[in-house]
Structures are given as C-alpha cells and as structure tokens.
Coordinates of C-alpha atoms in Angstrom, one line a residue:
Chain A
M1 CA 92.5 103.1 151.6
S2 CA 95.4 102.7 149.2
G3 CA 96.4 100.1 146.6
V4 CA 95.9 99.8 142.9
L5 CA 92.7 100.3 141.0
I6 CA 92.6 98.7 137.5
V7 CA 89.9 99.7 135.0
A8 CA 88.9 97.0 132.6
E9 CA 87.7 98.0 129.1
Q10 CA 84.8 96.4 127.4
R11 CA 83.3 96.9 124.0
R12 CA 80.0 95.4 122.7
G13 CA 79.7 93.2 125.7
E14 CA 83.2 91.7 125.5
L15 CA 86.3 92.4 127.6
R16 CA 89.2 93.9 125.7
A17 CA 92.2 91.7 126.2
Q18 CA 94.5 94.6 127.0
S19 CA 92.6 95.0 130.3
L20 CA 94.1 91.7 131.7
E21 CA 97.6 92.8 131.0
L22 CA 97.1 95.6 133.6
I23 CA 96.8 92.9 136.4
T24 CA 100.4 91.9 135.7
A25 CA 101.6 95.4 135.7
A26 CA 99.9 96.1 139.1
Q27 CA 102.1 93.4 140.7
A28 CA 105.2 95.4 139.9
I29 CA 104.1 98.4 141.9
R30 CA 101.8 97.1 144.6
R31 CA 103.3 97.5 148.1
A32 CA 103.0 95.1 151.0
G33 CA 99.4 95.0 152.1
D34 CA 98.2 96.8 148.9
A35 CA 95.0 95.4 147.5
V36 CA 94.4 95.3 143.7
A37 CA 90.8 96.0 142.6
I38 CA 89.6 95.8 139.0
A39 CA 86.6 97.8 138.0
V40 CA 84.4 96.9 135.0
I41 CA 81.9 99.5 133.8
G42 CA 78.9 98.7 131.6
A43 CA 75.2 98.1 131.2
A44 CA 75.7 94.5 132.3
P45 CA 79.0 94.4 134.1
D46 CA 78.2 91.2 136.1
A47 CA 78.5 89.1 132.9
L48 CA 82.1 90.2 132.5
A49 CA 83.2 89.6 136.1
P50 CA 83.9 85.9 135.8
A51 CA 86.7 86.5 133.2
L52 CA 88.4 88.8 135.7
R53 CA 88.7 86.1 138.4
L54 CA 92.5 85.9 138.0
A55 CA 95.5 85.7 140.2
G56 CA 96.6 89.1 141.4
V57 CA 93.1 90.5 141.7
D58 CA 91.7 90.9 145.2
E59 CA 88.4 92.5 144.3
I60 CA 86.2 92.9 141.3
L61 CA 84.1 96.1 141.2
T62 CA 81.1 95.9 138.9
I63 CA 79.7 99.3 138.1
K64 CA 76.4 99.3 136.3
V65 CA 75.7 102.3 134.1
D66 CA 73.0 103.3 131.7
A67 CA 75.3 103.7 128.6
A68 CA 75.7 100.3 127.0
E69 CA 78.7 101.4 125.0
F70 CA 81.7 103.6 125.8
D71 CA 80.7 107.1 126.8
P72 CA 83.5 109.4 128.2
E73 CA 81.3 111.4 130.7
T74 CA 79.8 108.2 132.0
V75 CA 83.2 106.6 132.6
E76 CA 84.6 109.7 134.2
G77 CA 81.6 110.0 136.5
A78 CA 81.9 106.4 137.6
L79 CA 85.7 106.6 138.1
C80 CA 85.4 109.9 140.0
A81 CA 83.1 108.1 142.5
V82 CA 85.4 105.0 142.8
I83 CA 88.5 107.1 143.2
A84 CA 86.9 109.3 145.8
E85 CA 85.7 106.3 147.9
R86 CA 88.7 104.0 147.5
E87 CA 91.5 106.6 147.3
P88 CA 93.9 104.3 145.3
D89 CA 97.6 105.2 145.0
V90 CA 97.6 104.1 141.4
V91 CA 94.9 103.7 138.7
L92 CA 95.9 101.6 135.7
I93 CA 94.0 101.8 132.5
P94 CA 94.7 100.6 128.9
H95 CA 96.3 103.1 126.5
S96 CA 93.6 102.7 123.9
V97 CA 91.2 104.7 121.7
D98 CA 88.6 104.7 124.5
S99 CA 91.0 105.9 127.1
F100 CA 92.2 108.7 124.7
G101 CA 88.6 109.9 125.2
Y102 CA 88.4 110.2 129.0
A103 CA 91.7 109.7 130.7
A104 CA 93.1 113.2 130.4
A105 CA 89.8 114.7 131.4
L106 CA 89.7 112.6 134.6
A107 CA 93.3 113.5 135.4
A108 CA 92.6 117.2 134.9
K109 CA 89.4 117.2 136.9
L110 CA 90.8 115.3 139.9
R111 CA 94.3 116.8 139.7
L112 CA 95.8 113.3 139.4
G113 CA 99.4 112.4 138.5
F114 CA 99.1 111.3 134.9
A115 CA 101.1 109.7 132.1
T116 CA 100.0 107.8 129.0
D117 CA 101.5 105.2 126.7
V118 CA 103.5 103.9 129.6
F119 CA 105.5 100.7 128.9
N120 CA 107.3 100.3 132.2
V121 CA 106.3 101.0 135.8
Q122 CA 108.4 100.6 138.9
R123 CA 108.9 101.9 142.4
I124 CA 112.3 103.6 143.0
D125 CA 112.8 104.2 146.8
G126 CA 109.0 103.8 147.1
E127 CA 108.3 106.4 144.5
L128 CA 106.3 105.6 141.5
V129 CA 108.2 106.0 138.2
A130 CA 106.7 105.5 134.7
T131 CA 108.6 105.1 131.5
R132 CA 107.3 106.3 128.1
G133 CA 108.8 107.1 124.8
G134 CA 109.6 110.5 123.3
Y135 CA 110.3 111.9 119.9
G136 CA 108.9 109.0 118.0
Q137 CA 110.4 106.4 120.4
K138 CA 113.9 107.7 119.9
V139 CA 114.3 108.5 123.6
N140 CA 112.9 106.9 126.7
V141 CA 111.5 109.3 129.3
D142 CA 111.1 108.4 133.0
V143 CA 108.4 110.5 134.6
D144 CA 107.4 110.8 138.3
F145 CA 104.6 112.5 140.1
P146 CA 105.7 114.6 143.1
G147 CA 103.0 115.4 145.6
K148 CA 100.3 113.5 143.8
R149 CA 98.0 111.4 146.1
T150 CA 96.7 109.3 143.1
V151 CA 98.4 108.6 139.8
L152 CA 96.6 107.6 136.7
L153 CA 98.7 105.6 134.2
A154 CA 97.6 104.5 130.7
L155 CA 99.6 101.4 129.8
R156 CA 100.7 100.4 126.3
G157 CA 99.3 97.1 125.1
N158 CA 101.2 93.9 124.4
V159 CA 103.9 94.8 127.0
F160 CA 102.7 92.9 130.0
K161 CA 101.5 89.3 129.8
P162 CA 98.1 88.7 131.2
P163 CA 97.9 86.3 134.2
E164 CA 96.8 82.8 133.4
Q165 CA 96.1 81.4 136.9
A166 CA 92.6 81.7 138.2
A167 CA 91.7 83.0 141.7
S168 CA 88.6 83.9 143.7
P169 CA 88.5 87.6 144.3
R170 CA 85.4 89.0 146.0
I171 CA 82.9 90.7 143.7
T172 CA 81.4 94.1 144.9
A173 CA 78.6 96.0 143.1
F174 CA 79.7 99.6 143.2
P175 CA 76.9 102.1 142.8
A176 CA 77.5 104.5 139.9
P177 CA 76.4 108.1 140.2
A178 CA 73.7 109.2 137.7
I179 CA 75.3 111.0 134.8
A180 CA 73.5 113.1 132.2
S181 CA 76.0 112.6 129.4
R182 CA 76.1 115.0 126.6
S183 CA 77.0 112.4 124.0
R184 CA 75.2 109.3 122.8
S185 CA 76.4 106.2 121.0
R186 CA 74.6 105.5 117.8
D187 CA 76.2 102.6 116.0
F188 CA 79.2 100.6 115.2
I189 CA 80.5 100.3 111.6
E190 CA 82.9 97.7 110.4
L191 CA 85.5 99.0 108.0
P192 CA 84.4 97.7 104.6
A193 CA 86.7 95.1 103.0
G194 CA 86.5 97.2 99.8
D195 CA 89.3 95.2 98.2
D196 CA 89.9 91.6 97.2
V197 CA 92.2 91.0 100.2
D198 CA 91.9 89.5 103.6
M199 CA 94.7 91.0 105.8
T200 CA 93.4 89.2 108.8
G201 CA 94.2 85.8 107.4
A202 CA 97.5 86.7 105.6
E203 CA 100.5 84.8 106.9
F204 CA 103.1 86.6 104.9
I205 CA 102.8 90.4 104.4
L206 CA 105.1 92.8 102.5
S207 CA 104.2 96.3 103.8
I208 CA 105.1 99.6 102.4
G209 CA 105.3 103.0 104.2
R210 CA 106.1 106.6 103.6
G211 CA 109.5 105.7 102.4
I212 CA 108.2 104.7 99.0
G213 CA 108.0 108.4 98.3
E214 CA 105.2 108.7 95.7
E215 CA 102.2 106.9 94.5
A216 CA 103.9 105.9 91.2
N217 CA 106.2 103.6 93.2
V218 CA 103.3 101.4 94.6
G219 CA 103.2 99.3 91.5
Q220 CA 106.8 98.2 91.8
F221 CA 106.1 96.8 95.3
R222 CA 102.8 95.3 94.3
E223 CA 104.7 93.4 91.7
L224 CA 107.4 92.4 94.2
A225 CA 104.8 91.2 96.6
D226 CA 103.2 89.0 93.9
A227 CA 106.6 87.6 92.9
I228 CA 107.6 86.6 96.5
G229 CA 104.1 85.3 97.4
A230 CA 103.3 88.0 100.0
T231 CA 100.1 90.0 100.6
L232 CA 100.8 93.7 100.0
G233 CA 99.9 95.8 103.0
C234 CA 100.7 99.3 104.1
S235 CA 101.1 101.7 107.0
R236 CA 98.6 104.5 107.7
P237 CA 100.0 107.3 105.6
I238 CA 99.8 105.2 102.4
A239 CA 96.1 104.4 103.0
D240 CA 95.3 107.9 104.1
A241 CA 96.8 109.2 100.9
G242 CA 94.6 106.8 98.9
W243 CA 97.5 105.0 97.3
L244 CA 96.2 101.7 98.6
P245 CA 92.7 100.9 99.9
K246 CA 92.1 101.2 103.7
S247 CA 91.6 97.5 103.9
R248 CA 95.3 97.0 103.2
Q249 CA 96.3 99.0 106.2
V250 CA 97.9 97.0 109.0
G251 CA 98.7 98.2 112.6
Q252 CA 96.5 99.0 115.5
S253 CA 93.7 101.0 113.7
G254 CA 93.8 99.0 110.5
K255 CA 92.8 95.4 110.1
T256 CA 94.5 93.1 112.7
A257 CA 96.9 91.0 110.8
S258 CA 96.4 88.2 113.4
A259 CA 97.7 85.3 111.3
C260 CA 100.8 87.0 110.1
K261 CA 104.1 85.2 110.7
L262 CA 106.5 86.9 108.4
Y263 CA 106.3 90.6 108.0
I264 CA 108.6 92.6 105.7
A265 CA 108.3 96.3 106.3
M266 CA 109.8 98.5 103.6
G267 CA 110.1 102.2 104.3
V268 CA 107.8 101.9 107.4
S269 CA 109.4 104.0 110.2
G270 CA 107.1 102.5 112.8
A271 CA 104.6 104.8 114.4
I272 CA 103.7 103.5 117.9
Q273 CA 100.2 102.4 116.7
H274 CA 101.8 100.5 113.8
L275 CA 104.3 98.7 116.0
A276 CA 101.6 97.9 118.6
G277 CA 99.5 96.3 115.9
M278 CA 102.3 94.1 114.5
K279 CA 104.2 93.2 117.6
H280 CA 102.7 89.7 117.7
V281 CA 104.4 88.7 114.4
S282 CA 107.2 86.2 115.0
T283 CA 109.5 87.4 112.2
I284 CA 109.6 91.0 111.3
V285 CA 112.1 92.2 108.8
A286 CA 112.5 96.0 108.6
V287 CA 114.1 97.7 105.6
N288 CA 114.7 101.4 106.2
S289 CA 117.3 104.0 105.3
D290 CA 117.1 105.5 108.8
A291 CA 119.2 103.4 111.1
N292 CA 117.3 105.0 114.1
A293 CA 113.8 104.2 112.8
S294 CA 111.8 102.8 115.7
I295 CA 110.7 99.7 113.6
F296 CA 114.2 98.3 114.2
G297 CA 113.2 98.1 117.9
V298 CA 110.7 95.3 117.2
A299 CA 112.2 93.7 114.2
K300 CA 114.0 90.4 114.3
Y301 CA 116.1 91.3 111.2
G302 CA 117.1 94.8 110.2
I303 CA 118.3 96.0 106.8
V304 CA 119.6 99.6 106.8
G305 CA 119.6 100.6 103.2
N306 CA 117.8 102.0 100.2
I307 CA 114.4 100.2 99.9
F308 CA 114.3 100.6 96.1
E309 CA 117.8 99.0 95.7
V310 CA 116.9 96.1 98.1
A311 CA 113.5 95.7 96.4
N312 CA 115.2 95.5 92.9
E313 CA 117.8 93.0 94.0
L314 CA 115.2 90.9 95.8
R315 CA 113.0 90.9 92.7
K316 CA 115.8 89.4 90.7
L317 CA 115.9 86.4 93.0
F318 CA 112.3 85.3 92.5
Chain B
M1 CA 80.2 130.3 114.2
K2 CA 83.7 130.3 115.6
I3 CA 86.0 127.3 115.7
M4 CA 89.1 127.3 117.8
V5 CA 91.9 125.0 116.6
A6 CA 94.6 124.2 119.1
V7 CA 97.9 123.7 117.4
K8 CA 101.4 122.7 118.6
Q9 CA 104.9 123.3 117.2
V10 CA 106.4 119.8 117.5
A11 CA 110.1 118.8 117.4
A12 CA 111.7 115.9 115.6
L13 CA 115.2 114.7 116.3
D14 CA 118.1 115.2 114.1
E15 CA 119.8 111.9 113.2
D16 CA 122.7 112.4 115.6
F17 CA 121.1 114.2 118.5
E18 CA 122.6 114.8 121.9
L19 CA 120.9 115.0 125.3
Q20 CA 121.0 118.1 127.5
G21 CA 123.6 118.2 130.4
D22 CA 120.9 117.5 133.0
D23 CA 119.6 114.4 131.1
R24 CA 116.1 115.7 131.2
G25 CA 115.7 116.8 127.6
V26 CA 117.3 116.9 124.2
D27 CA 119.8 119.6 123.3
P28 CA 117.7 122.1 121.4
D29 CA 120.3 122.4 118.7
F30 CA 119.2 119.0 117.5
L31 CA 115.5 119.7 117.2
I32 CA 113.7 120.3 113.9
H33 CA 110.4 122.1 114.4
D34 CA 107.2 121.9 112.4
L35 CA 103.4 122.1 112.8
N36 CA 102.1 118.8 114.4
E37 CA 100.9 116.5 111.7
W38 CA 97.6 115.8 113.4
D39 CA 96.9 119.6 113.8
D40 CA 97.2 120.0 110.0
F41 CA 94.2 117.7 109.7
S42 CA 92.2 119.4 112.4
L43 CA 92.8 122.8 110.9
E44 CA 91.8 121.5 107.5
E45 CA 88.6 120.1 109.0
A46 CA 87.7 123.6 110.3
V47 CA 88.5 125.2 106.9
K48 CA 86.3 122.6 105.1
I49 CA 83.4 123.6 107.4
K50 CA 84.0 127.2 106.7
E51 CA 84.0 126.6 102.9
A52 CA 80.9 124.3 103.0
W53 CA 78.5 126.8 104.5
S54 CA 77.3 130.3 103.6
T55 CA 77.1 131.2 107.3
P56 CA 80.3 133.0 108.3
V57 CA 82.7 130.7 110.2
E58 CA 85.7 132.2 112.0
I59 CA 88.7 130.0 112.6
V60 CA 91.2 131.0 115.4
A61 CA 94.4 129.0 115.6
V62 CA 95.8 129.0 119.2
T63 CA 99.1 127.7 120.3
V64 CA 101.1 127.7 123.6
G65 CA 104.7 128.3 122.8
P66 CA 107.6 130.7 122.5
G67 CA 108.2 133.2 119.7
G68 CA 109.5 130.5 117.3
A69 CA 106.0 129.0 117.3
D70 CA 104.8 132.0 115.2
E71 CA 106.1 130.0 112.2
I72 CA 103.3 127.3 112.6
L73 CA 100.7 130.0 113.2
R74 CA 101.6 131.6 109.9
K75 CA 101.3 128.2 108.3
C76 CA 97.7 128.0 109.8
L77 CA 96.9 131.5 108.6
A78 CA 98.1 130.6 105.1
K79 CA 96.0 127.5 105.1
G80 CA 92.8 129.3 106.1
A81 CA 92.8 130.3 109.7
D82 CA 91.4 133.9 110.2
R83 CA 93.3 134.8 113.3
A84 CA 96.3 133.5 115.3
V85 CA 96.8 133.6 119.0
R86 CA 100.0 132.6 120.9
V87 CA 100.2 132.3 124.7
W88 CA 103.6 132.4 126.3
E89 CA 105.8 133.4 129.1
D90 CA 108.9 131.7 130.5
A91 CA 106.9 130.2 133.5
I92 CA 105.1 127.9 131.0
E93 CA 108.4 126.1 130.1
G94 CA 108.3 122.5 131.3
S95 CA 104.5 122.3 131.3
D96 CA 103.0 118.9 130.6
P97 CA 99.8 118.4 128.6
V98 CA 97.5 119.0 131.6
A99 CA 99.2 122.4 132.3
I100 CA 99.1 123.3 128.6
A101 CA 95.4 122.3 128.5
R102 CA 94.7 124.7 131.4
V103 CA 96.2 127.6 129.3
L104 CA 94.2 126.5 126.2
A105 CA 91.0 126.3 128.2
A106 CA 91.6 129.9 129.5
A107 CA 92.2 131.0 125.9
A108 CA 89.0 129.3 124.9
K109 CA 87.0 131.1 127.6
R110 CA 88.3 134.3 126.2
E111 CA 87.6 133.4 122.6
A112 CA 84.2 131.7 123.4
P113 CA 84.3 129.4 120.3
D114 CA 81.4 127.2 119.3
M115 CA 83.7 124.2 118.8
L116 CA 87.3 123.4 119.7
F117 CA 89.4 121.0 117.6
A118 CA 92.7 119.5 118.5
G119 CA 94.9 116.8 117.1
V120 CA 94.6 113.3 118.6
Q121 CA 98.2 113.5 119.7
S122 CA 101.5 115.2 119.0
S123 CA 104.1 113.5 116.9
D124 CA 106.9 114.3 119.4
Q125 CA 105.5 113.3 122.8
S126 CA 102.4 111.3 121.7
C127 CA 100.5 111.8 125.0
A128 CA 97.1 112.1 123.4
S129 CA 96.0 114.2 126.4
T130 CA 96.0 117.9 125.7
G131 CA 92.7 118.2 123.8
I132 CA 90.7 116.1 126.2
A133 CA 92.2 117.7 129.3
T134 CA 91.2 121.1 127.8
A135 CA 87.6 119.8 127.7
A136 CA 87.7 119.0 131.4
F137 CA 88.8 122.5 132.3
L138 CA 86.0 123.9 130.1
D139 CA 83.4 121.3 131.3
W140 CA 82.6 120.6 127.7
P141 CA 81.6 117.3 126.2
H142 CA 84.5 115.7 124.3
A143 CA 85.4 112.9 122.0
A144 CA 88.7 111.5 120.6
V145 CA 90.1 110.0 117.4
L146 CA 87.5 111.3 114.9
T147 CA 87.8 110.2 111.3
Q148 CA 84.5 111.7 110.1
L149 CA 82.5 114.7 111.3
E150 CA 79.2 116.3 110.3
L151 CA 78.9 119.7 111.8
A152 CA 76.6 122.5 110.6
P153 CA 77.2 126.0 111.9
G154 CA 74.6 126.8 114.6
A155 CA 73.6 123.2 115.1
K156 CA 73.0 122.0 118.7
S157 CA 74.7 118.7 118.0
A158 CA 77.2 117.1 115.7
V159 CA 77.6 113.5 114.5
F160 CA 81.0 111.9 114.2
R161 CA 82.7 108.6 113.8
R162 CA 85.7 107.7 115.9
E163 CA 88.2 105.2 114.8
L164 CA 88.5 102.2 117.2
E165 CA 91.1 99.4 117.1
G166 CA 91.0 96.7 114.5
G167 CA 89.1 98.5 111.7
L168 CA 86.0 99.4 113.7
L169 CA 84.2 102.7 113.7
H170 CA 81.9 104.1 116.4
E171 CA 79.2 106.6 115.4
V172 CA 78.3 109.1 118.1
E173 CA 76.2 112.2 118.5
I174 CA 77.5 115.0 120.7
Q175 CA 76.2 118.3 122.0
C176 CA 77.9 121.5 121.0
P177 CA 80.1 123.2 122.0
A178 CA 82.5 120.3 122.4
V179 CA 86.1 119.4 122.2
L180 CA 86.9 117.0 119.4
T181 CA 90.3 115.4 118.7
I182 CA 91.0 114.8 115.0
Q183 CA 92.7 111.7 113.6
L184 CA 95.0 111.6 110.6
G185 CA 93.2 110.8 107.3
I186 CA 89.9 112.5 108.2
N187 CA 90.6 114.8 105.2
T188 CA 93.4 115.8 102.8
P189 CA 95.2 118.9 104.2
R190 CA 95.8 121.5 101.5
Y191 CA 99.1 123.1 100.6
A192 CA 99.2 126.8 101.1
S193 CA 99.5 128.8 97.9
L194 CA 102.5 131.2 97.5
R195 CA 100.0 134.1 97.6
S196 CA 98.4 133.0 100.8
I197 CA 101.8 132.4 102.4
K198 CA 102.8 136.0 101.5
Q199 CA 99.6 137.3 102.9
A200 CA 100.0 135.3 106.1
A201 CA 103.5 136.7 106.6
V202 CA 102.1 140.2 107.4
K203 CA 99.1 139.2 109.4
P204 CA 99.3 139.9 113.1
V205 CA 99.8 137.2 115.8
E206 CA 98.1 138.1 119.0
V207 CA 100.4 137.3 121.9
L208 CA 98.9 136.8 125.4
S209 CA 100.5 136.4 128.8
L210 CA 99.2 134.3 131.7
A211 CA 97.8 137.5 133.3
D212 CA 95.8 138.2 130.1
L213 CA 94.1 134.8 130.8
S214 CA 93.8 135.3 134.6
L215 CA 96.3 132.5 135.2
S216 CA 99.3 132.6 137.4
A217 CA 102.7 130.9 137.2
A218 CA 101.5 128.3 139.7
D219 CA 98.9 127.1 137.1
V220 CA 101.7 126.1 134.6
G221 CA 105.2 124.7 134.5
E222 CA 106.1 121.9 137.0
S223 CA 103.6 123.1 139.6
G224 CA 100.7 123.0 137.2
S225 CA 101.6 119.7 135.6
A226 CA 100.5 116.1 136.3
S227 CA 103.9 114.6 135.8
R228 CA 107.6 115.6 135.9
V229 CA 110.4 114.5 133.6
R230 CA 112.8 112.7 135.9
S231 CA 115.3 111.6 133.2
M232 CA 115.6 111.1 129.5
Y233 CA 117.9 108.5 127.9
R234 CA 118.5 106.5 124.8
P235 CA 116.6 103.3 124.7
Q236 CA 118.6 100.1 124.5
K237 CA 119.2 99.1 120.9
G238 CA 116.6 96.8 119.6
S239 CA 117.5 93.1 119.3
A240 CA 117.3 93.2 115.5
Q241 CA 120.0 91.3 113.8
L242 CA 121.4 93.7 111.2
I243 CA 121.9 92.2 107.8
A244 CA 125.1 93.7 106.5
G245 CA 126.5 94.1 103.0
D246 CA 125.4 95.9 99.8
A247 CA 121.9 95.8 98.5
A248 CA 122.5 92.5 96.6
A249 CA 123.9 90.8 99.7
Q250 CA 121.1 92.1 101.9
A251 CA 118.5 91.0 99.3
A252 CA 120.1 87.5 99.1
R253 CA 119.8 87.0 102.9
L254 CA 116.2 88.3 102.8
A255 CA 115.4 85.8 100.0
E256 CA 116.7 83.0 102.3
I257 CA 114.5 84.2 105.1
I258 CA 111.5 84.1 102.8
R259 CA 112.4 80.7 101.4
E260 CA 112.9 79.3 105.0
F261 CA 109.4 80.6 105.9
K262 CA 107.8 79.1 102.8
G263 CA 109.6 75.8 103.3
G264 CA 108.2 75.7 106.8
S265 CA 104.6 76.5 105.9
P266 CA 102.3 74.2 104.0

C-alpha cells in the first residue's frame, strides 16, 4: 500500500486539537489514488473515532492498547505494526510533548525519513520536501529524504486549519501487538495557580522576557502593567529564574492565554514554544532591540528599540 | 553509579549573517558557539544527584563534534563532570540527529552508564530528536521533557514528571537504565568557579574515532541520516507593521493601540 498515515493524539480520553490539523496537511502531499488513514491509539479508542469522521479521511484505525495514557513504548509498538502492514509513504504526527517522547525512537528503529517541527510540506517533482526553521527561526531549512520508503513528519501546531466538513470514513479495528512497556503512568498534576492571577482569562497581557536583564527590573514592568490595565505575564526564562511565579508564564508549556486579544511582548525574543502558545492572539505588539527577533514574525506591530525607554515613555502616557 | 550526559556545541547567528555559497548552510564565520542551554540543565541534574548521595556517582560528558567542541566539554568539567569524551572524524559532518544518536549510542555502549541524560532539544536546530533516538539504538526505555526527577543511585526505577502543554504535568515511573531528556527550569545551573575552570583546562578530553566505536562512515553523515538539507534561505519578513520614530513616538503609537483596544472592549 501507499498513502498517508496520520496519528491522532489523545490525552485523558480527549483528542488533542492539533491532531485534526494533520488531516489538512495530508491533502497537500497525497498523490492521486492515495488513501489517508488516521490512527487513534488508546485504552478506549472507539470513543474517539466519531470526532475523526472528517473530510479528507478515508479510514479510521482504532488501536486498543493496555496503557490508558501516553506511553512511548506502547505507541512505538503499535505504530511499528501499522507501518509494517500499511507501508505508508508518509506518517504525519503532531510536534508535541508526547511526540518528543517517541517519534525519534520510531524513526531510528524503522530507519524512516524523519523531520520535526515542520511547518510546510509539499511535493516537488513528486519528491517530498519539508520545511522547518533553523537557528531560532532565523533561517528556513528545506529537507528531503532520499531513498526513504516511509517518511515520518512531526508537524508544528496552529499552522494548518482543521477540516470542518464531516465525512463517513470506514472504521477498522487494528490489533495492537502486546508490549511490555518499561514505564508506567502514575498521575497528572495541574500546575498550581500559586498566584492571584488567571492568565487563562486575561484579555490584555503585557509580557516580559529575557530582555529585561535582571530581577530588579521586574517591578518597573509590573507597575507599567498596572498603569495600562494589563495582566503581567512572562516568557519561560523569567519564570524559571523565579522572578515571577510559574503561573504567570504564557506560551505552549505555561498557562494557555486563551482569552488574550492584545499581547504586548517586551524583550521576548520568541522561542518556538512561546510563539506557538500565543499565535492565536489577534493583536501582538513586539518590542525588542533585535530587529531579527523571531517574535516579529508573528507580531501585528513591531517596535525595534530599547524596551526600557519605550516602557518609560509609555508610562508617562497613562 | 555512572551517568552519561550527552552535550552539544550549538551555534547562534550573528546579527548580519551570510549563507554559504551552496545555500545549504550558514557561513561559519557568522556562527557564535556555546554549550546548548538545555544541556546545561541536564548536566546540573547529574551533578545534583552526585552531590545528594554518598554513593560515588561518575559523570561523563559526551559530545559529537570537531576540536572546537572541547570548549563546551571543559565547561562541563568545570561544572562537575568527571570525564569528557568527544567523538569526531570528518565523515560525521552533515549528520542529522538520528546519525548523531547512532554515535552517542555506540559511545554509551562503551561507557555502560546507568542513566543517560540529554537536553530536550538544541537551541540551534530544535529537532528534539537526538536523545530519544539514542534510546532506540540502545533499546532503553525513554522519556522526554522532564521538569522533575527522583533518582537514587542503584535504584531499579526512577520517578519523574514531564511537562505537558497548557500547564499540566505527567508523573511517570521508568525502569533504569533509561534515556531522559531534560527541560529548562528543572534546576538552576551553577556557574563554574574560577578555580574549577582552571582545573578543567588541564583535564584530558578523550577523543574517539568511529572505528573506536565499531562504526563506519556509512553509519553517519548523509548516508546515516534520516533527512538531508536541500536548501537554506531567509524566511520572508514577518508581516509586522514597524512603528518608526524615537521611543516617545513609538510609545505614543503603542498607547493609541492600547486605547483602541480598551475602547472596543466592555
């Protein structure tokens, strides 16, 4: 067989939204006659199948495994079996914390073509080409996979729009091999709020990053945030250093700032995970002294300048 | 107990960089090298374990890279690694994370550590692949993105928390030996003292060839890799409207944007 195999991701019995974006990406690389199958792996995969009945999917593979929650060796075992039987040309998975845990192992074991954090896929003269970033997103890198029968691509989230139209793909129960995994899920822990703030509900966030230089400068921006009526947030390095509580961190691994509509980022260069977590915000204003900072790639407005001077001037106006 | 810490010398771009003539890489004159930020945390995690237990713990820092990478190994030695190993020959040039992992796994077979730490990803290419691919070549259990680890020397298993999206942690138990990739913020990496930097400067770095690890040129470089760089180019400029002027003018426009937003929201 050939075609595209998509691997949906689930956590605590719910599909992760990023999974559906892969269906759209698959259409860009499927060739005439190629089927698109989407696999869902879990202790009760049938329950998740209805949400995958979407345009662009020809078949849903439900793969029942013992592990209720993500376990790398279980996923690798199941996918080894599917890839061996279906021989897809391309396997699409989300670039996510879960895939960080298994994708490279699967690629190494099966000698697959492999690239991660891919944000564009295309066929050039029939050949699969994936685009990813390099050097902190300062360059784009096109990679190809000469001589590889199957290519595994982990796609960046929030790049492809999930399909909206429903369809009626056939559903197949795919038998998973028995895996004696060497790790065991114990528990999930919510990040404690630990602070008086609800980043999830904040509509206007002023965020600070490494550019503030030292802890003594936090106060100035806290005061500015209060004056302009914004919630003070921060990027990862500020929370890791303990300058602000972890509950103030926004970006992919911090609290999801899902209600945010205006985001002013001061001295935030824009690590990939930070950008991925904030991309949904309609108005991003980036203030940074480095004109090449990757945050300017997602911002609506950019201010290249000294963040302290801009902050001081802004404070005078409120 | 022995912990192997896989480290990488990463490159950041100078502000006004130029691409190589073949458009498949950056002109090396514009690269600024350092120890990968994530690896600083994974080394620190090993050193913390060494300091917390009376049982002897040996830390071996291993990198795959040319002579210039000795600089980061000396940094690791100064921060608490006991030994440093560097694997290199020209055939390794152009290796992707899977090929590098094959070399690291061979080095791990030679060292026979009880645990292998790697950074979640590198700051330059951000593939998040090398550590976990190494686990596959070793057939070891593995886990990624750890922000907490409980590991006692000699224990049959370790307990860790991995950091998921959206402020959620997942607690997992794993059998040893294992490959664990370490996330930023798991600890606070120390600065090396002047004294330890001086001591590290005269410590040996063991240099190994592919043959020392029973590997051949076909295992690395383009032939041993899972992908090949086809071309490298500057991304299109973002669509950000630049706000020009001095700080006062920029702040004035920013104040307008804020007031427009506030005017539009209840």
